């Protein structure tokens, strides 16, 4: 089905006329991956700008913000809301699941394209429309939606309260469309991984990142339905005066929280798993060692997926749920930290005794594990309902989930991008610039969120736009200093991205030769395709003879053994 | 820890035939149905939570027009028969027998179901039961309306395949994919009926 879809011709001489067809109407999974990736990065820039604006307001309340102006409380709320929404739904999701899923699944299972290429194209188009709707919602009367990314009613349901009648509906429509886009994409991922694997590739030969993206897609499929239902109900409440979440005539506002978090918690694993998988590939490749306990890792992933459906009410410990129920959810939340920790331990075990090469992708891969651990560990404090009564809605929560989401989305993006960059573009990025970029970004990131753990523990509520109105939040007089420190960290982190841009430009202009199919000497199938792979991906469709992580085998001369190399190829040579 | 002996995976048969349990199109539809089941579960649990919270279990509110319980029961039978006919159509196609008539009959019954539902809605609206009346009415229109949209979507899918069937270009996978989705919308209806109408 896939090959017949490419009616147009992509070869060099037609490039001018076909530019539109090639980059905007293509059904090639690699092009769609790029579309998703660069749209996601563009949206992240908007999200980053919003973060800059509201962090400046928090550090220097009421002062003029260069590039933004003075910030009202309504604008502050809209900025925070859309920052969160964009970073999760228009950056983490498109880049981690959609872009890397599209890029990697066909290449790593060894087929020529997705099973449903036109559905794939439709998926991106719907996504693009949703992004346009979201961005345009900033400019309508009343401004963008300002009821937080979790959109709890009654604030989100009634424009008398949120004062953004158009913005809140556009926001909901954008989110709902975005779900449709990923639903279409996810079906493709699952079906492709299940039915298009190269001959010889058994279940246990599938690279772990493909497994993780597939499990993440399944989690998304099974969790998004209830929230979609909730979104429709909320849209009706906003626009048609229904009573789904309005207690006045039999509705229930807490119901939304359940529908939202029933999706929301699995969603955090939806974005986690692809990043986790990428770091697994990278850590195995750059330690030149077999991934430790592949099957255990896989079972751990399944366990995480299943348990993730039973923890959602840890977000509602103080929403008036029955304390007995809170106990149950405390226990499930503590249980889910076991498989998460297990994954980290398996990666550390993979490193043990390996010949570790600290190339830039490896630095990102290691940073992912290290920083994510901090996020996971602080989740355990929040999961204990007794502690959470104090922590809830403070900056401690904010710091917790940024120690998970920043490793996932930002570190995850850079780790995948730097690792597969040679495959996508046939060139190598500059290592020195890459390392400088890495260290400054990591420094900035920690400088933002370590202080916020403390301000949170000392009482900073997370939804205040001007702390000078709360003179009692001063712990030893250093609270404001910590807030300023976080903002400075953000400025450092943002400016570090200039180095990344410089690296891209330098690499694009450099006249280096094609890096060849396998610059990292890795085993998985994508490294047997040319860099960049052409239409149909492989010169010769690969056959698989072994698992993906056969590194440093004692009885072999070279320290890697590609999955598609016939068993006695080296003896003949 | 790698064993010194030659890896046991060495002698993998290169042309391991992949058993295909399902056509990709059918598999895709099944995954989509998984998402749909969760979507309807969301609606149904929301409905049940709202219902459970009503004081003294007075549901629906007594001052509201009554829902057309009997005629909808008859309509439910119509829909179930439609589902059966399409199932038979796929079986017939599989055995190279005449499937067009069965498929068209099934689609027609599906169309009848939608028409009757629409007619009932017009009646209810004219009696003053609209979405803004109460949470019960909001849920009634939301759930039944969502299901109605699914019926229409399923019919559009079926009719596209039936057209190809008439032209002789339909494949078994296409027919089965459309029919599997149709079975889902047919089979979920009795559940919704019992929950919302009774
Ligand atoms: C996969 C990585 C994780 C991500 C992406 C993540 C993300 C989040 C987010 C976004 C929130 C805040 C939502 C909001 O109110 O706006 C949150 C809160 C929470 N997280 Fe995590 N989390 C992760 C892992 C964990 C783990 C492993 C645990 C516990 C074992 C955990 C426990 C909690 C709890 C209990 C809360 C609620 C805190 C409160 O609102 O009072 N999280 N997490
Ligand atoms: Cu959670």
Coordinates of N, CA, C and O in Angstrom, one line a residue, chain A residues 142-223:
Chain A
X142 N -10.5 39.3 24.6 CA -10.4 38.6 25.9 C -9.1 37.9 26.1 O -8.8 37.4 27.2
X143 N -8.3 37.7 25.0 CA -7.0 37.1 25.1 C -7.1 35.6 25.2 O -8.2 35.0 25.1
X144 N -6.0 34.9 25.3 CA -5.9 33.5 25.3 C -6.5 32.9 26.6 O -6.8 33.7 27.6
X145 N -6.8 31.6 26.6 CA -7.3 31.0 27.8 C -6.4 31.1 29.0 O -5.2 31.0 28.8
X146 N -7.0 31.3 30.2 CA -6.1 31.5 31.3 C -6.5 30.7 32.5 O -6.2 31.1 33.6
X147 N -7.2 29.5 32.3 CA -7.6 28.7 33.4 C -6.7 27.6 33.8 O -7.1 26.6 34.3
X148 N -5.4 27.7 33.5 CA -4.4 26.7 33.8 C -4.5 25.5 32.8 O -5.6 25.3 32.2
X149 N -3.4 24.8 32.5 CA -3.4 23.8 31.5 C -4.3 22.7 31.9 O -4.7 21.9 31.0
X150 N -4.7 22.5 33.1 CA -5.6 21.5 33.5 C -7.1 21.9 33.4 O -8.0 21.1 33.5
X151 N -7.3 23.2 33.1 CA -8.7 23.7 32.8 C -9.8 23.2 33.7 O -10.8 22.7 33.2
X152 N -9.6 23.4 35.0 CA -10.7 23.0 35.9 C -11.9 23.9 35.8 O -11.7 25.1 35.8
X153 N -13.1 23.3 35.7 CA -14.3 24.1 35.9 C -14.4 24.4 37.4 O -13.9 23.6 38.2
X154 N -15.2 25.4 37.8 CA -16.0 26.3 37.0 C -15.2 27.4 36.3 O -15.7 28.0 35.4
X155 N -13.9 27.6 36.7 CA -13.1 28.7 36.0 C -13.1 28.6 34.5 O -13.3 29.5 33.8
X156 N -12.9 27.3 34.0 CA -12.8 27.2 32.6 C -14.1 27.2 31.9 O -14.2 27.4 30.7
X157 N -15.2 26.9 32.6 CA -16.5 26.7 32.0 C -17.3 27.9 31.8 O -18.2 28.0 31.0
X158 N -16.9 29.0 32.6 CA -17.8 30.1 32.6 C -17.0 31.4 32.3 O -16.1 31.7 33.0
X159 N -17.3 32.1 31.2 CA -16.5 33.2 30.8 C -16.7 34.4 31.7 O -16.0 35.4 31.7
X160 N -17.7 34.3 32.6 CA -17.8 35.4 33.6 C -16.7 35.3 34.6 O -16.3 36.3 35.2
X161 N -16.1 34.1 34.8 CA -15.0 33.9 35.7 C -13.7 34.1 35.0 O -12.8 34.8 35.5
X162 N -13.5 33.5 33.8 CA -12.2 33.6 33.2 C -12.0 34.8 32.2 O -10.9 35.0 31.8
X163 N -13.1 35.4 31.9 CA -13.1 36.6 31.0 C -12.4 36.4 29.7 O -11.9 37.3 29.1
X164 N -12.4 35.2 29.2 CA -11.8 34.9 27.9 C -12.8 34.0 27.1 O -12.5 32.8 26.9
X165 N -13.9 34.5 26.7 CA -14.9 33.6 26.1 C -14.4 32.9 24.9 O -14.6 31.7 24.7
X166 N -13.8 33.7 24.0 CA -13.4 33.1 22.7 C -12.1 32.2 23.0 O -12.0 31.1 22.5
X167 N -11.2 32.8 23.7 CA -9.9 32.1 24.0 C -10.1 30.7 24.6 O -9.5 29.8 24.2
X168 N -11.1 30.6 25.5 CA -11.2 29.3 26.2 C -11.8 28.3 25.3 O -11.4 27.1 25.3
X169 N -12.7 28.7 24.4 CA -13.2 27.7 23.5 C -12.2 27.3 22.4 O -12.1 26.1 22.1
X170 N -11.5 28.3 21.9 CA -10.5 28.0 20.9 C -9.4 27.0 21.5 O -9.0 26.1 20.8
X171 N -9.1 27.3 22.7 CA -8.1 26.4 23.4 C -8.6 25.0 23.4 O -7.8 24.1 23.0
X172 N -9.8 24.8 23.8 CA -10.4 23.5 23.9 C -10.4 22.8 22.5 O -10.1 21.6 22.4
X173 N -10.9 23.6 21.5 CA -11.0 23.0 20.2 C -9.6 22.6 19.7 O -9.4 21.5 19.1
X174 N -8.6 23.4 20.0 CA -7.2 23.1 19.5 C -6.8 21.8 20.2 O -6.2 20.9 19.5
X175 N -7.0 21.7 21.5 CA -6.5 20.5 22.2 C -7.2 19.3 21.6 O -6.6 18.2 21.4
X176 N -8.5 19.4 21.4 CA -9.3 18.2 20.9 C -8.8 17.8 19.5 O -8.6 16.6 19.3
X177 N -8.5 18.8 18.6 CA -8.0 18.5 17.3 C -6.7 17.8 17.4 O -6.3 16.9 16.7
X178 N -5.9 18.3 18.3 CA -4.5 17.8 18.5 C -4.6 16.3 18.9 O -3.9 15.5 18.4
X179 N -5.6 16.0 19.7 CA -5.8 14.6 20.1 C -6.1 13.7 18.9 O -5.7 12.6 18.7
X180 N -7.0 14.3 18.0 CA -7.4 13.5 16.8 C -6.1 13.2 16.0 O -5.9 12.1 15.5
X181 N -5.2 14.3 15.9 CA -4.0 14.1 15.1 C -3.2 12.9 15.7 O -2.7 12.1 14.9
X182 N -3.0 12.9 17.0 CA -2.2 11.8 17.5 C -2.9 10.5 17.5 O -2.2 9.4 17.5
X183 N -4.2 10.5 17.5 CA -4.9 9.2 17.4 C -4.6 8.6 16.1 O -4.3 7.4 16.0
X184 N -4.7 9.4 15.0 CA -4.4 8.9 13.7 C -2.9 8.4 13.6 O -2.6 7.4 13.0
X185 N -2.0 9.3 14.1 CA -0.6 8.9 14.1 C -0.4 7.6 14.9 O 0.3 6.7 14.4
X186 N -1.0 7.5 16.1 CA -0.7 6.3 16.9 C -1.2 5.0 16.3 O -0.5 4.0 16.4
X187 N -2.3 5.1 15.6 CA -2.8 3.8 15.0 C -1.7 3.4 14.0 O -1.4 2.2 13.9
X188 N -1.2 4.3 13.2 CA -0.2 4.0 12.3 C 1.1 3.4 12.9 O 1.6 2.4 12.4
X189 N 1.5 3.9 14.0 CA 2.7 3.4 14.7 C 2.5 2.0 15.1 O 3.3 1.1 14.9
X190 N 1.3 1.7 15.8 CA 1.1 0.4 16.3 C 1.0 -0.6 15.2 O 1.7 -1.7 15.2
X191 N 0.2 -0.3 14.1 CA 0.0 -1.3 13.0 C 1.3 -1.5 12.3 O 1.7 -2.6 12.0
X192 N 2.1 -0.4 12.1 CA 3.3 -0.6 11.3 C 4.3 -1.5 12.1 O 4.9 -2.4 11.6
X193 N 4.4 -1.2 13.4 CA 5.4 -2.0 14.2 C 4.9 -3.5 14.3 O 5.7 -4.4 14.3
X194 N 3.6 -3.7 14.2 CA 3.1 -5.1 14.3 C 3.1 -5.8 13.0 O 3.3 -7.0 13.0
X195 N 2.9 -5.1 11.9 CA 2.7 -5.9 10.7 C 3.8 -5.6 9.6 O 3.7 -6.3 8.5
X196 N 4.8 -4.8 9.8 CA 5.7 -4.5 8.7 C 7.1 -4.8 9.1 O 8.1 -4.2 8.5
X197 N 7.4 -5.6 10.1 CA 8.7 -5.9 10.5 C 9.5 -6.6 9.4 O 8.9 -7.5 8.7
X198 N 10.8 -6.4 9.4 CA 11.7 -7.1 8.4 C 11.6 -8.6 8.6 O 11.4 -9.0 9.8
X199 N 11.9 -9.4 7.6 CA 11.9 -10.8 7.8 C 12.9 -11.2 8.8 O 14.0 -10.6 8.8
X200 N 12.6 -12.1 9.7 CA 13.6 -12.5 10.7 C 13.5 -11.7 12.0 O 14.0 -12.1 13.0
X201 N 12.8 -10.6 12.0 CA 12.7 -9.8 13.2 C 11.6 -10.3 14.1 O 10.4 -10.1 13.8
X202 N 12.0 -10.9 15.2 CA 11.0 -11.4 16.2 C 10.7 -10.3 17.2 O 11.3 -9.2 17.2
X203 N 9.7 -10.5 18.0 CA 9.3 -9.6 19.0 C 10.5 -9.1 19.8 O 10.7 -7.9 20.1
X204 N 11.4 -10.0 20.2 CA 12.5 -9.6 21.0 C 13.7 -9.0 20.3 O 14.7 -8.7 20.9
X205 N 13.5 -8.9 19.0 CA 14.6 -8.2 18.2 C 14.2 -6.8 17.9 O 15.0 -6.1 17.3
X206 N 13.1 -6.4 18.3 CA 12.6 -5.0 18.1 C 13.4 -4.1 19.0 O 13.4 -4.3 20.2
X207 N 14.0 -3.0 18.5 CA 14.7 -2.1 19.4 C 13.8 -1.5 20.5 O 12.6 -1.3 20.2
X208 N 14.4 -1.3 21.6 CA 13.5 -1.0 22.8 C 12.8 0.4 22.6 O 11.7 0.5 23.0
X209 N 13.4 1.3 21.8 CA 12.7 2.5 21.6 C 11.4 2.4 20.8 O 10.4 3.0 21.1
X210 N 11.4 1.4 19.9 CA 10.2 1.2 19.1 C 9.1 0.6 20.0 O 8.0 1.0 20.0
X211 N 9.5 -0.4 20.8 CA 8.6 -0.9 21.8 C 8.0 0.2 22.6 O 6.8 0.2 22.9
X212 N 8.9 1.1 23.1 CA 8.4 2.1 24.1 C 7.4 3.1 23.4 O 6.4 3.5 23.9
X213 N 7.7 3.4 22.1 CA 6.8 4.3 21.4 C 5.5 3.6 21.1 O 4.4 4.2 21.2
X214 N 5.5 2.3 20.8 CA 4.3 1.6 20.6 C 3.5 1.5 21.9 O 2.3 1.8 21.9
X215 N 4.1 1.2 23.0 CA 3.4 1.1 24.3 C 2.8 2.5 24.6 O 1.7 2.7 25.0
X216 N 3.6 3.6 24.4 CA 3.1 4.9 24.6 C 1.9 5.2 23.8 O 0.9 5.8 24.2
X217 N 1.9 4.8 22.5 CA 0.8 5.0 21.7 C -0.4 4.3 22.2 O -1.6 4.9 22.2
X218 N -0.2 3.1 22.7 CA -1.4 2.3 23.2 C -1.9 3.1 24.4 O -3.2 3.2 24.6
X219 N -1.0 3.5 25.3 CA -1.5 4.2 26.5 C -2.3 5.5 26.0 O -3.4 5.8 26.6
X220 N -1.8 6.2 25.0 CA -2.5 7.4 24.6 C -3.9 7.0 24.1 O -4.9 7.6 24.5
X221 N -4.0 6.0 23.2 CA -5.3 5.6 22.7 C -6.3 5.3 23.8 O -7.4 5.6 23.7
X222 N -5.8 4.6 24.8 CA -6.7 4.1 25.8 C -7.1 5.1 26.9 O -8.0 5.0 27.6
X223 N -6.3 6.2 26.9 CA -6.6 7.2 28.0 C -7.2 8.4 27.4 O -7.9 9.2 28.2

